[in-house]
C-alpha cells in the first residue's frame, strides 16, 4: 500500500513538473506580438478582454483595422463597435472569427471587407498570417474550424494545439522582452484599430496585371455563403465593403462578382473606391494615406469612419448609445488612450521628419 | 506515416495503450491489424505486394514442411524395410520436390522485387548499351510503384523460406501469425531484418504490463528520436546543401561532406533502429540488435560485423554460405587449386563468393551504379586486407606498440576515415562526381573554408554547430558507457529524481533543439529508401 502510494506520488509530481515546465516554456517561446515585431498578431486575443456589447463588428484584414476607427464611430455617432481584424485575414478566417464573436455577443451589423475574397491572396497564403489570425483565438469549435480551413500543406493541427512545437526553435532568439511579457501583454489597438500617422501620397499606383482567372475560389464562396447564413440565423445585417485601398489591385471583375452576389442575397455592398463615394468621404490620396495608398493614416481613417457612422445610423437602424452611462464611461477611457496615442505618434513622426 | 510524424506518435501511443488493456490472447492479432493499418496509411496500393509475398511464402513453406513431415513419417514407418540406397533415393526425390517449390517461390518474390525496384535500372542500362551500339530506338521506362520496405520484408521472407527449406525452423501453421512476422510495422520500413526463429519467441506470446520493460523501451525510443531529430536532421540541412551543388562544394568541403554524412547516417539509421527496437521492447517483443558501436571498429572487416548486423548476417547465412558450398563453386575450387596451387586456388572461390555478396549488398541498397560500385569498393578493401592479413600479423607480433591505446585509436580513426570515404558513394548518383569530389579533397586550395566561417553558410548557425558537437559527444559518451553494460540498467540504478531529470532533460532537448517542423526540411530516414 505504502509502495503504491509512493509510486502515485512520484507519478503525479513528475506529471506536474512536466506540465508546468512545458507551459512556461510555451509562454516564453510564443512570439510577443504586443511588444515587438508585427503587433497585428495581438489583435485577435485583445478582443476577449472587452465588454462584449457591440453594435457593429468588423471582420477583415488591414483594410479594416487600419482604415476605420471605432473611436470616431462612438465619439460622433454613439456606435459601439469592434474590429476583429488580423493581417492578411482570409475569408474563412473572417468567418470563424465571426463565429467566435457570436459565442459572446450578437451585434446588429457585421461589416465584412471583401478583399478577403481575392483568389490571388488565397493562393499565396502564408503560415505567418495564419498564426497571427488563429493563435490568439480562444479554444472553441470556431478555432478548430479556423485551423482546419487555414492550414497549409506543411502545417500540422497539433502545432496549433501545442504552439511550443511550432516555436520550439525560438529559444535561440529570445530576448528580454520575451521574459518581460511572458505573463502580460500591452494593449496595442483601439478596439481593433491600428493607428498610423504620417503622409505618403499615392502616386503612380500600378494597375493589376491581367489574370488567367478572376473567379473567386469555391472555398471563398462557400465561406461567404456560410457567413451570410450565420448572419441571417442570428438576425444580423451583413454589410459588404471594399475599403479604399489602392493596392492590392481590386479588379473590376472581382467587383462585379461581389455586386452580383450582394444583389442575389439582398445585401448592401459599398465600394469605397467608387468615385462618388470617394467624393462623399472626402478621402484625398495625397494626404490621407501613410503608405502611398495601401492604407489610411489616422486622418483618412477618421474621414472614412465619419462617413460610415452616418451611413450605419441612417441605413442600418443603429441608435446613439452615448447616453448609456456605464458604456460612456468605458469609452471615455478609450478616447483618452486614443488621443494620447495619437499625440505620441505624431510627436514621434515629427521628430523623425526633423531628423531626416 | 514517418516515424517522426505526430501521426506515428499518436498511432503508437494508442496502440500501446490498447495492447495492455485488451486480453493478452488478442495482443498479436492487434499488432497484425495495426501493422496492416500502418501499411495501408503509407499507401493502400502497397497492400497487394506485401500480401502476395506473405501468401506465397507462407504456402510454399507449408508445402515444404508437409513434404519434410511426410518424408520423416515415411522413413520412420519404413525404417527397417528400406536399404540405405533406397532411403537416399527417396530423400533426393523429396528434396527435389522441396527445391522445386522453393525455387519457384524464390523466383516469384525476387521477380517482384526486381520488377518494382530494378526494372527501370535495367532498362536504363539496356538503353545505354543500345545507344552506344548506334541504336536509335530505346526501351521506354515503366511506371511502377516501389512498395514501402519491400527490400526488408522480401529479405525477411526469403530468410524464413530458406530456414524452412533447410529444416532449421518449422513452418508457421497460422497464416495470420506469419503475416505479422512479415508486416510487423516498427521494423517494416528499415529493419532490422528479423529471423523467424528468434522473433517468434516473443512476437506471439502474451505479454503482461511490466513498467520496467515498457520504461526501458520508451527510453530507447527517446534516445532514437534524439539521434534522429537533434543530430541527423540538423546535419541533413548542411549535407543536402553541399551534395546539391558539387560545383561549389568540393575541395576541402569534400572532407566536410564525408564526415557530416557519416555522422548523419549513423545518427539517422541507429536512431531509427532504436525507435524500432525500443517500441517492440515496450510491447515485450525482442528484435535482434543491428549495431554494436560500429565506429569503434579497428578494421573494415570488424566494422561490417558491427554495422547493420541483420543485413550482413543475412547475406552471410543466406547467400555467402550457399554460394560457397554450391556445386559450381566446388568445381571452381578444384579447378583453381589445380591451376594456381592449393594456397592461392582455395582463396579464389572465396573471393568470388564475397564479390557476389558485395555486389548484391550494393544493389540491395539502391538501383543505381553508385551503390554497386560502393559494394565492390568495400569488397576490394576487404580482399586487400585479407591478402595482407599475414603481414599485419607479423607486424603486430613484432612490435609491442601495436597493442598500445594510441595505436588502437589510430586504427579506429583510420577505419572511420575509410568508412567516411566509402560513404561518399551514397551521396552522389554519378560515380564520376563521387570521384571528382573525393579526389578534390587532396591538394585543395580552399582549406580556408574550414576556418573562415564558410561552414556557417550551409544552413547551420554557430548554435547549430554547438548543438551538433554536444550531441555527438553525448552519443560518444553513451557508446563508451555501453562497454560497461546496458546504459539503461546503469541509469535505472540511479535515484528516481536523477533518472527523471535525465529523461525529461533529454525530452526537452528533443522538443527544443530537434530539427523538426516548419523551417526545417524534414527528411525521411535514409534507410526507408532501401
mmCIF file of N, CA, C and O in Angstrom, chain A residues 10 14 18 21-22 29 127 154-156 158-159 165 168 171-172, chain B residues 6-7 463 467 496 500 504 507-508 511-514 516 518 520:
data_model
loop_
_atom_site.group_PDB
_atom_site.id
_atom_site.type_symbol
_atom_site.label_atom_id
_atom_site.label_comp_id
_atom_site.label_asym_id
_atom_site.label_seq_id
_atom_site.Cartn_x
_atom_site.Cartn_y
_atom_site.Cartn_z
ATOM 1 N N UNK A 10 5.088 9.856 -6.943
ATOM 2 C CA UNK A 10 6.162 10.078 -7.926
ATOM 3 C C UNK A 10 5.570 10.434 -9.290
ATOM 4 O O UNK A 10 6.003 11.369 -9.947
ATOM 5 N N UNK A 14 5.876 14.050 -11.058
ATOM 6 C CA UNK A 14 6.555 14.125 -12.367
ATOM 7 C C UNK A 14 5.634 14.782 -13.392
ATOM 8 O O UNK A 14 6.073 15.649 -14.167
ATOM 9 N N UNK A 18 6.259 18.219 -15.504
ATOM 10 C CA UNK A 18 6.238 18.220 -16.977
ATOM 11 C C UNK A 18 5.258 19.277 -17.488
ATOM 12 O O UNK A 18 5.608 20.119 -18.325
ATOM 13 N N UNK A 21 6.467 22.980 -16.537
ATOM 14 C CA UNK A 21 7.640 23.465 -17.289
ATOM 15 C C UNK A 21 7.314 23.644 -18.777
ATOM 16 O O UNK A 21 7.727 24.635 -19.381
ATOM 17 N N UNK A 22 6.545 22.717 -19.315
ATOM 18 C CA UNK A 22 6.203 22.854 -20.738
ATOM 19 C C UNK A 22 5.317 24.078 -20.975
ATOM 20 O O UNK A 22 5.481 24.792 -21.960
ATOM 21 N N UNK A 29 8.284 30.979 -25.302
ATOM 22 C CA UNK A 29 8.692 30.859 -26.711
ATOM 23 C C UNK A 29 7.699 31.470 -27.700
ATOM 24 O O UNK A 29 8.059 31.790 -28.830
ATOM 25 N N UNK A 127 1.912 30.909 -43.709
ATOM 26 C CA UNK A 127 1.722 30.357 -42.367
ATOM 27 C C UNK A 127 1.775 31.456 -41.305
ATOM 28 O O UNK A 127 1.023 31.435 -40.334
ATOM 29 N N UNK A 154 2.236 22.185 -45.232
ATOM 30 C CA UNK A 154 3.276 21.793 -44.281
ATOM 31 C C UNK A 154 2.929 22.147 -42.830
ATOM 32 O O UNK A 154 3.774 22.065 -41.949
ATOM 33 N N UNK A 155 1.696 22.537 -42.601
ATOM 34 C CA UNK A 155 1.284 22.823 -41.222
ATOM 35 C C UNK A 155 0.616 21.603 -40.597
ATOM 36 O O UNK A 155 0.077 20.760 -41.306
ATOM 37 N N UNK A 156 0.657 21.564 -39.270
ATOM 38 C CA UNK A 156 0.076 20.434 -38.537
ATOM 39 C C UNK A 156 -0.894 20.971 -37.487
ATOM 40 O O UNK A 156 -0.588 21.952 -36.808
ATOM 41 N N UNK A 158 -1.589 19.766 -34.655
ATOM 42 C CA UNK A 158 -1.013 19.665 -33.306
ATOM 43 C C UNK A 158 -0.133 20.875 -32.961
ATOM 44 O O UNK A 158 -0.007 21.247 -31.799
ATOM 45 N N UNK A 159 0.450 21.489 -33.979
ATOM 46 C CA UNK A 159 1.280 22.670 -33.751
ATOM 47 C C UNK A 159 0.445 23.842 -33.238
ATOM 48 O O UNK A 159 0.965 24.754 -32.601
ATOM 49 N N UNK A 165 5.543 23.355 -30.144
ATOM 50 C CA UNK A 165 6.082 22.523 -31.225
ATOM 51 C C UNK A 165 6.389 23.366 -32.465
ATOM 52 O O UNK A 165 7.251 23.024 -33.254
ATOM 53 N N UNK A 168 9.405 26.048 -31.131
ATOM 54 C CA UNK A 168 10.457 25.440 -30.305
ATOM 55 C C UNK A 168 11.840 26.004 -30.580
ATOM 56 O O UNK A 168 12.659 26.123 -29.682
ATOM 57 N N UNK A 171 14.107 29.496 -29.019
ATOM 58 C CA UNK A 171 14.957 29.637 -27.829
ATOM 59 C C UNK A 171 16.267 30.347 -28.159
ATOM 60 O O UNK A 171 16.844 31.019 -27.328
ATOM 61 N N UNK A 172 16.691 30.205 -29.430
ATOM 62 C CA UNK A 172 17.978 30.803 -29.795
ATOM 63 C C UNK A 172 17.847 32.306 -30.063
ATOM 64 O O UNK A 172 18.849 32.983 -30.227
ATOM 65 N N UNK B 6 3.713 13.302 -36.088
ATOM 66 C CA UNK B 6 2.825 13.267 -34.914
ATOM 67 C C UNK B 6 1.867 12.079 -35.032
ATOM 68 O O UNK B 6 1.498 11.468 -34.043
ATOM 69 N N UNK B 7 1.484 11.797 -36.282
ATOM 70 C CA UNK B 7 0.545 10.688 -36.506
ATOM 71 C C UNK B 7 1.142 9.380 -35.991
ATOM 72 O O UNK B 7 0.451 8.576 -35.367
ATOM 73 N N UNK B 463 25.193 28.200 -33.393
ATOM 74 C CA UNK B 463 24.478 27.475 -32.333
ATOM 75 C C UNK B 463 24.175 26.036 -32.759
ATOM 76 O O UNK B 463 24.255 25.108 -31.953
ATOM 77 N N UNK B 467 25.211 22.620 -30.885
ATOM 78 C CA UNK B 467 24.273 21.529 -30.570
ATOM 79 C C UNK B 467 24.788 20.211 -31.154
ATOM 80 O O UNK B 467 24.763 19.164 -30.500
ATOM 81 N N UNK B 496 15.402 8.061 -8.251
ATOM 82 C CA UNK B 496 14.342 8.466 -9.179
ATOM 83 C C UNK B 496 14.465 9.920 -9.652
ATOM 84 O O UNK B 496 14.357 10.176 -10.860
ATOM 85 N N UNK B 500 14.646 10.841 -13.506
ATOM 86 C CA UNK B 500 13.607 11.678 -14.108
ATOM 87 C C UNK B 500 14.245 12.891 -14.793
ATOM 88 O O UNK B 500 13.882 13.252 -15.919
ATOM 89 N N UNK B 504 13.750 13.547 -18.669
ATOM 90 C CA UNK B 504 12.991 14.745 -19.016
ATOM 91 C C UNK B 504 13.904 15.763 -19.707
ATOM 92 O O UNK B 504 13.486 16.472 -20.622
ATOM 93 N N UNK B 507 14.170 14.692 -23.199
ATOM 94 C CA UNK B 507 12.905 15.005 -23.870
ATOM 95 C C UNK B 507 12.855 16.496 -24.240
ATOM 96 O O UNK B 507 12.508 16.864 -25.370
ATOM 97 N N UNK B 508 13.256 17.340 -23.295
ATOM 98 C CA UNK B 508 13.231 18.787 -23.564
ATOM 99 C C UNK B 508 14.232 19.166 -24.651
ATOM 100 O O UNK B 508 13.959 20.030 -25.486
ATOM 101 N N UNK B 511 12.557 18.337 -27.838
ATOM 102 C CA UNK B 511 11.474 19.292 -28.137
ATOM 103 C C UNK B 511 12.042 20.639 -28.596
ATOM 104 O O UNK B 511 11.597 21.215 -29.581
ATOM 105 N N UNK B 512 13.039 21.130 -27.868
ATOM 106 C CA UNK B 512 13.536 22.475 -28.153
ATOM 107 C C UNK B 512 14.570 22.497 -29.276
ATOM 108 O O UNK B 512 14.602 23.432 -30.068
ATOM 109 N N UNK B 513 15.409 21.501 -29.324
ATOM 110 C CA UNK B 513 16.528 21.566 -30.271
ATOM 111 C C UNK B 513 16.366 20.637 -31.466
ATOM 112 O O UNK B 513 17.236 20.595 -32.335
ATOM 113 N N UNK B 514 15.285 19.894 -31.490
ATOM 114 C CA UNK B 514 15.059 18.993 -32.622
ATOM 115 C C UNK B 514 14.843 19.785 -33.902
ATOM 116 O O UNK B 514 14.204 20.836 -33.890
ATOM 117 N N UNK B 516 12.827 19.911 -36.455
ATOM 118 C CA UNK B 516 11.547 19.454 -36.997
ATOM 119 C C UNK B 516 10.607 20.635 -37.159
ATOM 120 O O UNK B 516 10.849 21.708 -36.616
ATOM 121 N N UNK B 518 8.018 23.466 -39.267
ATOM 122 C CA UNK B 518 8.211 24.455 -40.329
ATOM 123 C C UNK B 518 9.562 25.138 -40.130
ATOM 124 O O UNK B 518 9.930 25.489 -39.019
ATOM 125 N N UNK B 520 12.325 23.621 -41.075
ATOM 126 C CA UNK B 520 13.289 22.547 -41.317
ATOM 127 C C UNK B 520 12.712 21.662 -42.403
ATOM 128 O O UNK B 520 11.527 21.355 -42.382
#
